[in-house]
CSV table of C-alpha atoms in Angstrom, one decimal:
chain,number,residue,atom,x,y,z
A,8,MET,CA,0.0,0.0,0.0
A,9,THR,CA,1.3,3.4,-0.9
A,10,ALA,CA,1.7,5.6,2.2
A,11,GLN,CA,-0.4,8.8,2.1
A,12,PHE,CA,1.8,10.5,4.7
A,13,ASP,CA,5.2,9.8,6.1
A,14,ALA,CA,4.8,9.8,9.9
A,15,VAL,CA,2.4,9.5,12.7
A,16,ILE,CA,3.3,11.1,16.0
A,17,ALA,CA,1.5,9.9,19.1
A,18,GLY,CA,1.7,10.2,22.9
A,19,HIS,CA,1.8,13.1,25.3
A,20,LEU,CA,0.0,16.4,24.4
A,21,CYS,CA,-0.9,19.3,26.6
A,22,LEU,CA,-1.8,23.0,26.5
A,23,ASP,CA,0.9,25.4,28.0
A,24,ILE,CA,-0.6,28.6,29.5
A,25,ILE,CA,2.1,31.2,30.2
A,26,PRO,CA,1.0,34.4,32.0
A,27,ASP,CA,3.2,37.4,31.4
A,28,LEU,CA,5.0,38.1,34.8
A,29,SER,CA,7.6,40.4,33.4
A,30,ALA,CA,6.3,43.2,35.7
A,31,VAL,CA,6.9,41.0,38.8
A,32,SER,CA,10.3,41.7,40.3
A,33,PRO,CA,12.2,38.9,42.0
A,34,ASP,CA,11.8,40.4,45.4
A,35,ARG,CA,8.0,40.6,45.0
A,36,PHE,CA,7.6,37.0,43.8
A,37,PRO,CA,7.4,35.4,47.3
A,38,THR,CA,4.3,37.5,48.0
A,39,LEU,CA,2.6,36.8,44.7
A,40,PHE,CA,0.5,33.9,46.0
A,41,GLN,CA,-0.5,35.3,49.4
A,42,PRO,CA,-4.1,34.4,50.1
A,43,GLY,CA,-6.7,37.0,49.6
A,44,GLN,CA,-4.6,39.2,47.3
A,45,LEU,CA,-5.4,40.4,43.8
A,46,ARG,CA,-2.2,40.8,41.7
A,47,GLU,CA,-2.2,42.5,38.3
A,48,ILE,CA,-0.1,40.7,35.6
A,49,GLY,CA,0.2,40.7,31.9
A,50,PRO,CA,-1.7,38.7,29.2
A,51,ALA,CA,-1.2,35.0,28.9
A,52,THR,CA,0.0,33.2,25.8
A,53,CYS,CA,-1.0,29.7,25.0
A,54,SER,CA,0.9,27.0,23.1
A,55,THR,CA,0.7,23.3,22.7
A,56,GLY,CA,3.3,21.2,24.4
A,57,GLY,CA,4.4,17.5,24.7
A,58,ALA,CA,5.9,15.1,22.2
A,59,VAL,CA,2.9,15.1,19.9
A,60,SER,CA,3.1,18.9,19.5
A,61,ASN,CA,6.9,19.5,19.7
A,62,THR,CA,8.0,16.6,17.5
A,63,GLY,CA,5.0,16.4,15.3
A,64,LEU,CA,4.8,20.1,14.5
A,65,ALA,CA,8.6,20.3,14.1
A,66,LEU,CA,8.4,17.5,11.4
A,67,HIS,CA,5.6,19.5,9.7
A,68,ILE,CA,7.7,22.6,9.6
A,69,LEU,CA,10.6,20.6,8.2
A,70,GLY,CA,8.3,19.4,5.4
A,71,VAL,CA,7.4,15.9,6.5
A,72,PRO,CA,3.7,14.9,5.8
A,73,VAL,CA,2.6,14.0,9.3
A,74,ARG,CA,-0.5,13.1,11.4
A,75,LEU,CA,-0.9,13.7,15.2
A,76,MET,CA,-2.3,11.2,17.7
A,77,GLY,CA,-2.8,12.9,21.0
A,78,LYS,CA,-5.8,12.7,23.4
A,79,ILE,CA,-7.7,15.7,24.6
A,80,GLY,CA,-11.0,16.4,26.3
A,81,ASP,CA,-14.1,17.9,24.7
A,82,ASP,CA,-13.6,21.1,26.7
A,83,ALA,CA,-12.5,24.7,26.3
A,84,PHE,CA,-8.8,23.8,26.6
A,85,GLY,CA,-9.3,21.1,24.0
A,86,GLN,CA,-10.8,23.6,21.6
A,87,VAL,CA,-7.7,25.8,22.1
A,88,VAL,CA,-5.4,22.9,21.3
A,89,ARG,CA,-7.4,22.1,18.1
A,90,ARG,CA,-7.3,25.8,17.0
A,91,ILE,CA,-3.5,25.9,17.5
A,92,ILE,CA,-2.9,22.8,15.5
A,93,ASP,CA,-5.4,23.9,12.8
A,94,ALA,CA,-3.3,27.1,12.3
A,95,TYR,CA,-0.6,24.8,10.9
A,96,ASP,CA,-2.9,22.5,9.0
A,97,PRO,CA,-6.3,21.0,10.0
A,98,ARG,CA,-5.3,17.6,8.5
A,99,LEU,CA,-2.6,17.2,11.1
A,100,ARG,CA,-5.1,16.2,13.8
A,101,ASP,CA,-6.9,13.5,11.7
A,102,GLY,CA,-5.8,10.9,14.3
A,103,MET,CA,-6.6,12.9,17.4
A,104,ALA,CA,-8.7,11.2,20.1
A,105,VAL,CA,-11.4,13.4,21.9
A,106,ASP,CA,-12.8,12.0,25.1
A,107,PRO,CA,-15.9,13.7,26.5
A,108,GLN,CA,-15.2,12.1,29.9
A,109,ALA,CA,-11.6,13.4,30.2
A,110,SER,CA,-10.1,16.9,30.7
A,111,THR,CA,-7.5,18.3,28.4
A,112,SER,CA,-4.0,18.2,29.9
A,113,TYR,CA,-2.6,21.7,30.7
A,114,THR,CA,0.4,23.3,32.4
A,115,LEU,CA,0.5,26.7,34.0
A,116,VAL,CA,4.1,28.0,33.4
A,117,ILE,CA,5.0,30.5,36.2
A,118,SER,CA,8.1,32.2,34.9
A,119,PRO,CA,8.9,35.6,36.5
A,120,PRO,CA,12.1,37.3,35.4
A,121,GLY,CA,15.2,36.2,37.3
A,122,ILE,CA,13.6,33.2,39.0
A,123,ASP,CA,13.5,29.5,37.9
A,124,ARG,CA,10.3,28.5,36.3
A,125,LEU,CA,7.5,26.8,38.3
A,126,PHE,CA,5.1,24.3,36.5
A,127,LEU,CA,1.6,23.5,37.7
A,128,HIS,CA,0.6,20.5,35.6
A,129,CYS,CA,-2.7,18.6,35.1
A,130,PRO,CA,-2.1,15.3,33.3
A,131,GLY,CA,-5.7,15.1,32.2
A,132,ALA,CA,-6.4,12.9,29.2
A,133,ASN,CA,-2.8,11.8,29.0
A,134,ASP,CA,-3.3,9.6,32.0
A,135,THR,CA,-6.2,7.7,30.3
A,136,PHE,CA,-4.4,7.2,26.9
A,137,THR,CA,-4.3,3.5,26.1
A,138,ALA,CA,-3.5,1.3,23.1
A,139,ALA,CA,-7.1,1.6,22.1
A,140,ASP,CA,-6.6,5.3,21.3
A,141,ILE,CA,-4.1,4.6,18.5
A,142,ARG,CA,-5.6,4.6,15.0
A,143,TYR,CA,-3.9,1.6,13.6
A,144,ASP,CA,-5.7,2.1,10.2
A,145,LEU,CA,-3.7,5.3,9.9
A,146,LEU,CA,-0.5,3.5,10.7
A,147,GLU,CA,-1.1,1.2,7.8
A,148,ARG,CA,-0.9,4.3,5.5
A,149,ALA,CA,2.3,5.7,7.0
A,150,ARG,CA,6.0,4.8,7.0
A,151,LEU,CA,7.0,5.8,10.6
A,152,PHE,CA,5.3,5.7,14.0
A,153,HIS,CA,6.8,7.8,16.8
A,154,PHE,CA,5.6,7.7,20.4
A,155,GLY,CA,6.7,10.2,23.0
A,156,TYR,CA,6.8,10.6,26.8
A,157,PRO,CA,5.3,7.4,28.2
A,158,PRO,CA,6.6,8.2,31.7
A,159,LEU,CA,4.1,11.1,31.8
A,160,MET,CA,1.2,8.9,30.8
A,161,ARG,CA,-0.1,6.7,33.7
A,162,GLN,CA,-1.5,3.8,31.6
A,163,MET,CA,1.8,3.5,29.7
A,164,TYR,CA,3.9,2.6,32.7
A,165,ARG,CA,1.3,0.8,34.9
A,166,ARG,CA,1.4,-3.1,35.1
A,167,ASN,CA,5.0,-3.1,33.8
A,168,GLY,CA,4.0,-1.2,30.7
A,169,ASP,CA,1.3,-3.5,29.4
A,170,GLN,CA,-0.4,-0.7,27.4
A,171,LEU,CA,2.9,0.6,26.0
A,172,VAL,CA,3.9,-2.9,24.9
A,173,ALA,CA,0.4,-3.3,23.3
A,174,VAL,CA,0.9,-0.1,21.4
A,175,PHE,CA,4.2,-1.1,19.9
A,176,ARG,CA,3.3,-4.7,19.2
A,177,GLN,CA,0.2,-3.7,17.3
A,178,ALA,CA,2.1,-0.9,15.5
A,179,LYS,CA,4.9,-3.1,14.4
A,180,ALA,CA,2.4,-5.6,13.1
A,181,THR,CA,1.3,-3.1,10.5
A,182,GLY,CA,4.8,-3.1,8.9
A,183,ILE,CA,5.6,0.4,10.0
A,184,THR,CA,8.9,1.6,11.4
A,185,THR,CA,8.6,2.3,15.1
A,186,SER,CA,10.3,5.0,17.2
A,187,LEU,CA,10.2,5.8,20.9
A,188,ASP,CA,11.2,8.8,23.0
A,189,MET,CA,11.2,9.1,26.8
A,190,SER,CA,11.0,11.8,29.5
A,191,LEU,CA,12.8,11.9,32.8
A,192,PRO,CA,10.5,10.7,35.6
A,193,ASP,CA,10.3,12.3,39.1
A,194,PRO,CA,12.1,9.7,41.2
A,195,SER,CA,9.5,10.1,44.0
A,196,SER,CA,6.5,9.8,41.6
A,197,PRO,CA,4.6,6.6,40.7
A,198,SER,CA,6.4,6.9,37.3
A,199,GLY,CA,9.7,7.2,38.9
A,200,GLN,CA,9.0,4.1,41.0
A,201,ALA,CA,8.0,2.0,38.0
A,202,ASP,CA,10.2,-1.0,37.0
A,203,TRP,CA,11.7,0.6,33.9
A,204,PRO,CA,14.3,-2.1,33.2
A,205,ALA,CA,11.4,-4.6,33.0
A,206,ILE,CA,9.3,-2.2,30.9
A,207,LEU,CA,12.2,-1.7,28.5
A,208,ARG,CA,12.9,-5.4,28.2
A,209,ARG,CA,9.3,-5.9,27.2
A,210,VAL,CA,8.8,-3.0,24.8
A,211,LEU,CA,12.2,-2.6,23.0
A,212,PRO,CA,11.9,-5.7,20.9
A,213,PHE,CA,9.1,-3.9,19.1
A,214,VAL,CA,11.0,-0.6,18.9
A,215,ASP,CA,13.1,0.1,15.8
A,216,ILE,CA,14.5,3.5,16.7
A,217,PHE,CA,15.0,4.5,20.4
A,218,LEU,CA,15.8,8.2,21.1
A,219,PRO,CA,16.0,8.9,24.8
A,220,SER,CA,18.3,11.5,26.5
A,221,ILE,CA,21.4,10.2,28.3
A,222,GLU,CA,19.8,11.2,31.7
A,223,GLU,CA,16.6,9.3,30.9
A,224,ILE,CA,18.3,6.0,29.8
A,225,LEU,CA,20.7,6.1,32.8
A,226,PHE,CA,17.7,6.6,35.2
A,227,MET,CA,15.8,3.7,33.6
A,228,LEU,CA,18.5,1.2,32.9
A,229,ARG,CA,21.3,2.0,35.4
A,230,PRO,CA,19.7,3.9,38.3
A,231,ASN,CA,22.7,3.3,40.6
A,232,ASP,CA,25.1,4.8,38.0
A,233,TYR,CA,22.6,7.7,37.5
A,234,ARG,CA,22.4,8.5,41.2
A,235,ARG,CA,26.2,8.3,41.6
A,236,MET,CA,26.8,10.7,38.6
A,237,VAL,CA,24.1,13.1,39.9
A,238,ALA,CA,25.8,13.2,43.3
A,239,GLN,CA,29.2,13.7,41.7
A,240,ALA,CA,28.1,16.4,39.3
A,241,GLY,CA,26.3,18.5,41.9
A,242,SER,CA,24.3,21.4,40.4
A,243,GLY,CA,26.2,21.3,37.1
A,244,GLY,CA,24.5,18.3,35.6
A,245,ILE,CA,25.9,14.9,34.5
A,246,LEU,CA,26.8,15.7,30.9
A,247,PRO,CA,30.5,16.5,31.5
A,248,LEU,CA,30.8,13.0,33.1
A,249,VAL,CA,29.6,11.2,30.0
A,250,THR,CA,32.5,9.3,28.4
A,251,PRO,CA,32.8,7.5,25.0
A,252,GLY,CA,33.0,4.2,26.9
A,253,LEU,CA,29.7,4.8,28.7
A,254,LEU,CA,28.0,5.7,25.4
A,255,THR,CA,29.3,2.6,23.7
A,256,SER,CA,28.2,0.4,26.6
A,257,LEU,CA,24.7,1.9,26.7
A,258,GLY,CA,24.4,1.7,22.9
A,259,ARG,CA,25.3,-2.0,22.8
A,260,GLU,CA,23.0,-2.8,25.7
A,261,LEU,CA,20.1,-1.2,23.9
A,262,LEU,CA,20.8,-3.1,20.7
A,263,GLU,CA,20.9,-6.3,22.8
A,264,LEU,CA,17.4,-5.4,24.1
A,265,GLY,CA,16.1,-5.4,20.5
A,266,VAL,CA,16.5,-1.8,19.3
A,267,LYS,CA,17.8,-1.5,15.7
A,268,ILE,CA,18.9,2.2,16.0
A,269,ALA,CA,19.8,3.9,19.3
A,270,GLY,CA,20.2,7.6,19.4
A,271,LEU,CA,21.1,9.3,22.7
A,272,LYS,CA,20.5,13.1,23.1
A,273,LEU,CA,23.5,14.6,25.0
A,274,GLY,CA,22.3,18.2,25.6
A,275,ASP,CA,25.1,20.7,24.7
A,276,ARG,CA,27.5,17.7,24.0
A,277,GLY,CA,25.6,16.7,20.9
A,278,PHE,CA,24.0,13.4,19.7
A,279,TYR,CA,25.3,9.8,19.8
A,280,LEU,CA,24.2,7.1,17.4
A,281,CYS,CA,24.7,3.3,17.6
A,282,THR,CA,23.2,0.9,15.1
A,283,ALA,CA,22.7,-2.8,14.8
A,284,GLY,CA,24.0,-5.1,12.1
A,285,GLN,CA,22.6,-5.4,8.6
A,286,ASP,CA,20.5,-8.5,9.3
A,287,ALA,CA,18.7,-6.7,12.2
A,288,LEU,CA,18.2,-3.6,10.1
A,289,ALA,CA,16.4,-5.6,7.5
A,290,SER,CA,13.3,-5.7,9.7
A,291,LEU,CA,13.1,-1.9,10.2
A,292,GLY,CA,9.8,-1.6,8.4
A,293,ARG,CA,8.5,0.7,5.7
A,294,ALA,CA,10.8,3.6,6.5
A,295,GLY,CA,13.9,1.4,6.5
A,296,PRO,CA,16.8,2.8,4.4
A,297,ALA,CA,17.5,1.4,0.9
A,298,ASP,CA,21.2,1.2,1.7
A,299,LEU,CA,21.3,-1.0,4.8
A,300,ALA,CA,25.0,-1.4,4.6
A,301,ALA,CA,25.5,2.3,5.1
A,302,TRP,CA,23.6,2.2,8.4
A,303,ALA,CA,24.8,-1.2,9.7
A,304,GLY,CA,27.2,-1.4,12.7
A,305,ARG,CA,27.7,2.3,12.9
A,306,GLU,CA,28.8,4.4,15.9
A,307,LEU,CA,28.8,8.2,15.5
A,308,TRP,CA,29.0,11.2,17.8
A,309,ALA,CA,28.0,14.7,16.5
A,310,ALA,CA,28.8,17.9,18.3
A,311,CYS,CA,26.2,20.7,18.7
A,312,PHE,CA,26.3,23.7,16.5
A,313,GLN,CA,27.2,27.0,18.0
A,314,VAL,CA,24.2,29.3,18.7
A,315,ARG,CA,23.1,32.0,21.2
A,316,VAL,CA,20.8,30.1,23.5
A,317,ALA,CA,17.4,31.7,24.2
A,318,GLY,CA,15.7,28.6,25.7
A,319,ALA,CA,15.9,24.9,25.7
A,320,THR,CA,12.2,24.1,25.6
A,321,GLY,CA,11.5,21.3,23.1
A,322,ALA,CA,15.1,21.1,22.0
A,323,GLY,CA,15.2,17.3,22.4
A,324,ASP,CA,12.0,16.9,20.4
A,325,ALA,CA,13.4,19.2,17.7
A,326,THR,CA,16.6,17.1,17.6
A,327,ILE,CA,14.5,14.0,17.2
A,328,ALA,CA,12.5,15.7,14.4
A,329,GLY,CA,15.8,16.5,12.6
A,330,PHE,CA,17.0,12.9,12.8
A,331,LEU,CA,13.7,11.4,11.7
A,332,THR,CA,13.4,13.8,8.8
A,333,ALA,CA,16.8,12.8,7.5
A,334,PHE,CA,16.0,9.1,8.1
A,335,LEU,CA,12.7,9.4,6.2
A,336,ARG,CA,14.5,11.1,3.3
A,337,GLY,CA,16.9,8.2,3.0
A,338,LEU,CA,20.0,10.1,4.0
A,339,PRO,CA,23.1,8.3,5.4
A,340,PRO,CA,23.7,8.2,9.2
A,341,GLU,CA,26.4,10.9,9.0
A,342,GLU,CA,23.9,13.3,7.6
A,343,ALA,CA,21.1,12.2,10.0
A,344,VAL,CA,23.2,13.0,13.1
A,345,THR,CA,24.1,16.3,11.6
A,346,ALA,CA,20.5,17.1,10.9
A,347,ALA,CA,19.6,16.1,14.4
A,348,THR,CA,22.1,18.6,15.9
A,349,ALA,CA,21.3,21.3,13.4
A,350,VAL,CA,17.5,21.3,14.0
A,351,GLY,CA,18.1,21.1,17.8
A,352,ALA,CA,20.4,24.1,17.6
A,353,CYS,CA,17.8,26.1,15.6
A,354,SER,CA,15.3,25.3,18.3
A,355,VAL,CA,17.3,26.8,21.2
A,356,GLU,CA,17.7,30.1,19.4
A,357,ALA,CA,14.1,30.9,20.4
A,358,PRO,CA,12.5,30.6,23.9
A,359,ASP,CA,9.7,28.3,22.8
A,360,ALA,CA,9.8,24.9,21.1
A,361,LEU,CA,9.0,25.8,17.5
A,362,SER,CA,9.5,29.4,16.4
A,363,GLY,CA,13.3,29.0,16.0
A,364,LEU,CA,12.9,26.2,13.5
A,365,ARG,CA,13.5,26.7,9.8
A,366,PRO,CA,12.4,24.8,6.7
A,367,TRP,CA,14.5,21.8,5.8
A,368,GLU,CA,16.5,23.2,3.0
A,369,ASP,CA,17.2,26.4,4.9
A,370,THR,CA,18.6,24.3,7.8
A,371,LEU,CA,20.8,22.2,5.5
A,372,ASP,CA,22.0,25.3,3.7
A,373,ARG,CA,23.1,26.8,7.0
A,374,VAL,CA,25.2,23.6,7.6
A,375,ARG,CA,26.7,23.7,4.1
A,376,ARG,CA,27.8,27.3,4.6
A,377,GLY,CA,30.1,26.1,7.4
A,378,TRP,CA,28.0,26.7,10.5
A,379,PRO,CA,30.6,26.1,13.3
A,380,ARG,CA,30.2,23.4,15.8
A,381,ARG,CA,30.9,23.5,19.5
A,382,PRO,CA,34.2,22.0,20.4
A,383,LEU,CA,34.2,18.2,21.0
A,384,THR,CA,37.2,15.9,21.4
A,385,VAL,CA,36.7,12.2,21.7
A,386,ASN,CA,39.8,10.7,23.3
A,387,ALA,CA,39.1,6.9,23.2
A,388,PRO,CA,40.5,4.0,21.2
A,389,GLY,CA,38.9,3.5,17.7
A,390,TRP,CA,37.4,7.0,17.5
A,391,TRP,CA,38.4,9.3,14.7
A,392,PHE,CA,37.3,12.7,13.3
A,393,ASN,CA,35.6,12.7,9.9
A,394,PRO,CA,36.3,16.1,8.4
A,395,ALA,CA,33.8,15.7,5.6
A,396,TYR,CA,30.9,15.7,8.0
A,397,ARG,CA,32.7,17.3,11.0
A,398,ILE,CA,31.6,14.4,13.3
A,399,TRP,CA,33.4,11.7,15.3
A,400,GLN,CA,33.0,8.1,14.4
A,401,LYS,CA,34.2,4.7,15.7
A,402,THR,CA,35.8,2.1,13.5
């Protein structure tokens, strides 16, 4: 069957409501929520958030024909979500689920100047999302299925991930190429207490492309290492502690769990890719590359591009969108990791998830014109710098 669109993006979707608190000085913020007070603030802006919005709309901006599969309520916030998506293209939400019994997920983003942001989040319909909310008939008409943020969706991690496994088993049965992204759970939450090693062992045999962050996969697969690194890093974050040996070890472990292509998002240290052998890649599904040999047994590390950072919201989702766009266009892995870091870099040039993104050809042209990368040196056996793509690769 000829695909009518390239990708379906499913999973977490919410409405972000961001009141303008620019007139609230840092010294006044502690009194902002005193009971019985009326405080005057600026107008609110609304945008969609979550993997469905951030990755799905990024793919649309990059020129990929895509459909979105989030779940919302039949309420006022749900109408706002639909209007925001319709402003891009009403066809995008052909696969959306509307539940009259559920409320639309929303987040109040409290972000006064000079103070760390505070989020007040209602999970809403995301917590009722199950395998039955996936339109498998649409998957049969697409090449790629991407699902994002199961740790933020209660039914996806309950009972050792029964619903998540059902989603990917049924998706894979349609012949589509499957892709999965994660989010970092709160360790004290029910999601943080879930048995993620067991969940991953069950679901990853049905996942072709796995694209978590380094923090997420360490938390889920190697919690003791994650806690040790967090304690060692202090407030600076664990990224400086990530070594080539750690990446190789994690990449190989993910391949052993059934993943065909593992990509790890490394924040300002770039993007790491590890792929399975040619025999395993042969089962990638409809979006699989024509040149399997070019993708087989590869290990690459691409540095970020240099930008002035305005905000990191949605940067990981944009990175994924860049990688998946290159993959869907049949580009080799060297160009796919370059696209991932390029689109991610464009994203952080704006404070929100999407307004910094450029059309696909504009993004590639920026790379071709010699867009400088951030410094990255990989001092480990077998690694060498490929000057043609300005990335590191392992022999």
